[in-house]
Amino acid sequence: MSSLKLKIVIVGAGNVAWHLGKELQKNDQEIVQIYNRSVEPALLLARRLKCDFTTRYDNLYAEADLYILAVKDAVIESVSKNLLLKDKLVVHTSGAIDQAKIKHERRGVFYPLQTFSKEKKLNFKSIPFCIEASKSQDYNTLMRLATLLSPKVYNINSHQRKVLHVAAVFACNFSNLMYMMADDILQKEKIPLDILQPLIKETALKITKLKPKEVQTGPAVRKDQSTINAHLDYLGKGVSFNVYEMLTQTITAKNTDEL
Amino acid sequence: MSSLKLKIVIVGAGNVAWHLGKELQKNDQEIVQIYNRSVEPALLLARRLKCDFTTRYDNLYAEADLYILAVKDAVIESVSKNLLLKDKLVVHTSGAIDQAKIKHERRGVFYPLQTFSKEKKLNFKSIPFCIEASKSQDYNTLMRLATLLSPKVYNINSHQRKVLHVAAVFACNFSNLMYMMADDILQKEKIPLDILQPLIKETALKITKLKPKEVQTGPAVRKDQSTINAHLDYLGKGVSFNVYEMLTQTITAKNTDEL
């Protein structure tokens, strides 16, 4: 297989465009143009990538192999409608938006499953890419492109991507809420959250090797009712009490299922 | 200060005994005996540590410097009553149990704040030790012993330890439940949890530098009701639905507090 060398237009100049553009370039892809509605972000990114940029749809480079929409979820559909291209592959980079929101016949999704902040450098090799395309040849191209950036490339359709998003709310947003609630509890006793950092880290890293179900510890899974009662007594009535009670019941129920 | 060299009896042969025994030995402490009610775990651990073991209280080695009760919370008190020792330091390793449950006059707590699984190797240097003792000389001994294992040693009394334990249930047990629920959701679609590992890791590591409250992301904190509704629709009625709804409300409420 010959090495992949695509001409790519990036639409958007935000955090995803910023990191992805550079990484694609590092991997021998040619960023031919940045399109962005406003000048300044486009100019900054074009300087970073030493490439052309435009703020007008009618100046869009027409002969690229791939158009990557790295724009906000809400405008993916309307931006796609504005790209007057003939038989060109257009993809978005969003976790939540259906592939069908892209109006081009050759369409797809090139979704890096990670949070991007401009200031924070990312190791692309650890970022999972979720790939989808309407045509199998385009799928293959996206797969080859993603594989250049990361060994973690997944074939994920729009439905699966939505499910992944629900799961990510549990695994990330809700686990962060648990850290926040722990912090609130400790603050009342003037104990720094730092003391729990190793435990938090170990809990997160443990499941890279073992299933979460296999490594569940604590009073709920041990059915240690006297500790559970002592904890509920300490929490008193309120939000923490209610969350503790519901999650304890959930652990107990999930554990009983197994028997 | 001369180097510390204690003769230690470990009571119990579970996960904590398994890891702690080895680590103490590595740091030049002498494990003289394992006591355990049932033979097999005692034998396995004694082999691992190349030391003596017994299953009978009347065979307990009487001349150790330190007796570490690494047993279940529920039996700490009764086991302590069975250890007929004269003027010996007896400690437990539990987060939840009051020091006073140990019936010996020289008593204390040697609590490694970490989640232990037999299969998983641990870096003790990152484990916080919470130390408490009834006598100041014994406190000093435990402090020196803990410092051999880890630079993170905290003077934590029984009340603070209980609070820490409640907070740890949120930060560790409940966040692992969130991983488990994410895993359950993904399994139905035959998506491996692996795909969320980088996000899980990033979420856990983020709070080493920033407060959990500052880094909360997702539809709940954005008050993105259309995504929340889509997620609840997907989950249907059941445990995941109820947990999603309660935790979303909790994030919203905590966020509104701040305004």
XYZ file of C-alpha atoms in Angstrom, chain A residues 11-236:
226
model
C -13.165 24.228 8.266
C -12.992 25.907 11.659
C -10.106 27.278 13.698
C -10.978 26.258 17.256
C -9.310 23.783 19.627
C -9.892 20.664 17.532
C -8.694 22.354 14.318
C -5.666 23.709 16.188
C -4.452 20.319 17.462
C -5.678 18.086 14.648
C -4.266 20.317 11.876
C -0.804 20.250 13.384
C -0.889 16.534 14.003
C -2.049 15.750 10.458
C 0.745 17.914 9.083
C 3.307 16.160 11.281
C 2.138 12.947 9.678
C 2.828 14.154 6.122
C -0.664 15.262 5.210
C -0.997 18.517 3.308
C -3.253 21.130 4.898
C -4.030 23.234 1.837
C -6.391 25.733 3.418
C -8.168 26.856 6.588
C -11.689 28.188 6.240
C -13.082 30.194 9.134
C -15.896 32.722 9.368
C -13.790 35.259 11.268
C -10.317 36.347 10.190
C -8.213 36.307 13.311
C -8.463 32.642 14.379
C -8.053 31.614 10.725
C -4.949 33.749 10.374
C -3.412 32.408 13.584
C -3.984 28.807 12.628
C -2.832 29.365 9.025
C 0.397 30.872 10.399
C 0.840 27.916 12.717
C 0.399 25.534 9.804
C 2.060 27.772 7.202
C -0.886 27.376 4.844
C -3.499 29.425 3.023
C -6.728 30.583 4.653
C -10.027 32.125 3.636
C -13.141 33.537 5.299
C -15.314 33.210 2.151
C -17.055 30.088 0.926
C -16.571 31.149 -2.686
C -12.799 31.125 -2.177
C -12.835 27.593 -0.838
C -10.174 25.345 -2.373
C -12.214 22.998 -4.588
C -9.740 20.191 -5.253
C -8.912 18.816 -1.796
C -9.265 15.107 -1.007
C -10.881 15.758 2.370
C -12.832 18.546 4.078
C -12.821 18.341 7.884
C -15.558 20.307 9.678
C -14.109 21.122 13.093
C -16.958 23.444 14.052
C -19.577 23.608 16.826
C -22.260 20.890 16.819
C -25.034 23.404 16.242
C -23.611 24.686 12.918
C -22.389 21.447 11.307
C -25.518 21.128 9.170
C -25.597 24.742 7.972
C -21.853 24.884 7.274
C -22.132 21.686 5.262
C -24.882 23.228 3.141
C -22.583 26.148 2.365
C -19.731 24.015 1.046
C -20.434 23.807 -2.668
C -18.271 20.858 -3.603
C -18.540 18.254 -6.321
C -17.975 14.630 -5.345
C -15.804 15.461 -2.338
C -15.492 13.745 1.047
C -16.744 15.921 3.939
C -16.479 14.783 7.565
C -17.251 16.278 10.968
C -15.399 15.715 14.247
C -18.308 15.651 16.727
C -19.380 13.002 19.241
C -23.048 13.920 19.335
C -24.075 14.730 15.756
C -25.449 12.226 13.266
C -23.432 11.695 10.102
C -26.583 12.459 8.100
C -26.404 16.124 9.150
C -23.693 16.462 6.513
C -25.482 17.044 3.244
C -22.768 15.810 0.868
C -23.146 12.386 -0.641
C -19.612 11.411 0.359
C -19.755 12.070 4.092
C -18.278 10.717 7.264
C -17.199 11.241 10.850
C -13.654 11.596 12.149
C -14.209 11.908 15.905
C -11.281 12.117 18.333
C -12.698 11.046 21.726
C -10.874 13.443 24.014
C -11.257 16.920 25.486
C -9.192 19.559 23.727
C -7.864 22.743 25.286
C -5.588 24.969 23.230
C -3.071 25.350 26.089
C -2.794 21.668 26.835
C -0.595 19.517 24.653
C -2.090 16.150 23.820
C -0.554 12.828 23.077
C -2.492 11.781 19.986
C -1.281 8.206 20.292
C -3.621 7.766 23.275
C -6.681 9.324 21.639
C -9.326 6.926 20.334
C -10.645 7.860 16.884
C -14.209 6.917 15.952
C -14.621 6.545 12.223
C -17.712 6.361 10.051
C -18.381 7.030 6.368
C -21.201 6.673 3.854
C -18.983 4.965 1.253
C -16.625 2.103 1.933
C -13.735 3.603 -0.026
C -14.009 6.791 2.027
C -14.206 4.718 5.179
C -10.930 3.080 4.224
C -9.302 6.453 3.606
C -10.435 7.774 6.996
C -9.288 4.582 8.681
C -5.822 4.902 7.119
C -5.658 8.562 8.069
C -6.688 7.927 11.692
C -4.217 5.069 11.964
C -1.428 7.487 11.121
C -2.335 9.499 14.228
C -3.254 6.813 16.742
C -3.288 3.042 17.068
C -6.770 3.304 18.635
C -9.170 3.521 15.720
C -12.747 2.298 16.032
C -15.501 1.671 13.515
C -18.405 3.420 15.238
C -21.725 4.291 13.595
C -23.851 7.306 14.533
C -26.064 5.317 16.903
C -23.079 3.788 18.669
C -21.452 7.200 18.911
C -24.542 8.523 20.715
C -24.431 5.587 23.147
C -20.742 6.259 23.710
C -21.691 9.793 24.652
C -24.192 8.557 27.289
C -21.535 6.221 28.685
C -19.018 9.061 28.753
C -21.403 11.091 30.923
C -21.294 8.295 33.519
C -17.586 7.574 33.245
C -16.404 11.166 33.149
C -18.982 13.783 34.135
C -20.510 11.721 36.948
C -17.207 10.424 38.274
C -16.032 14.032 38.431
C -19.201 14.790 40.419
C -18.163 12.030 42.847
C -14.778 13.748 43.265
C -16.611 17.025 43.853
C -18.852 15.488 46.530
C -15.823 13.917 48.245
C -14.145 17.315 48.191
C -17.218 18.951 49.774
C -17.266 16.349 52.564
C -13.548 16.793 53.291
C -13.708 20.580 53.186
C -16.075 20.594 56.179
C -13.344 18.851 58.187
C -10.562 20.914 56.609
C -8.954 17.807 55.108
C -7.385 18.453 51.676
C -8.649 16.395 48.710
C -4.969 15.674 47.997
C -5.071 12.807 50.459
C -7.533 11.000 48.157
C -5.604 11.615 44.917
C -3.687 8.311 44.932
C -6.919 6.420 45.518
C -8.696 8.282 42.715
C -5.814 7.658 40.346
C -5.572 3.966 41.246
C -9.337 3.515 40.831
C -9.162 5.005 37.330
C -6.063 3.045 36.310
C -7.230 -0.288 37.749
C -9.896 -0.658 35.088
C -7.365 -0.521 32.274
C -6.558 -4.125 33.217
C -9.646 -5.426 35.018
C -13.403 -4.997 34.569
C -14.943 -2.363 36.889
C -17.298 -5.030 38.216
C -14.364 -7.188 39.308
C -12.655 -4.428 41.244
C -15.617 -2.887 43.057
C -14.663 -2.435 46.706
C -16.204 -0.733 49.713
C -19.058 -1.254 52.174
C -21.827 -1.589 49.551
C -20.299 -4.530 47.682
C -19.301 -6.150 50.999
C -22.902 -5.637 52.213
C -21.373 -4.086 55.321
C -24.611 -2.568 56.627
C -23.155 -1.207 59.856
C -20.584 0.914 57.977
C -23.252 2.013 55.483
C -25.492 3.112 58.368
C -22.622 4.947 60.063
C -21.887 6.789 56.801
C -25.547 7.722 56.285
C -25.759 8.932 59.886
C -22.738 11.127 59.316
C -24.131 12.584 56.088
C -27.484 13.452 57.676
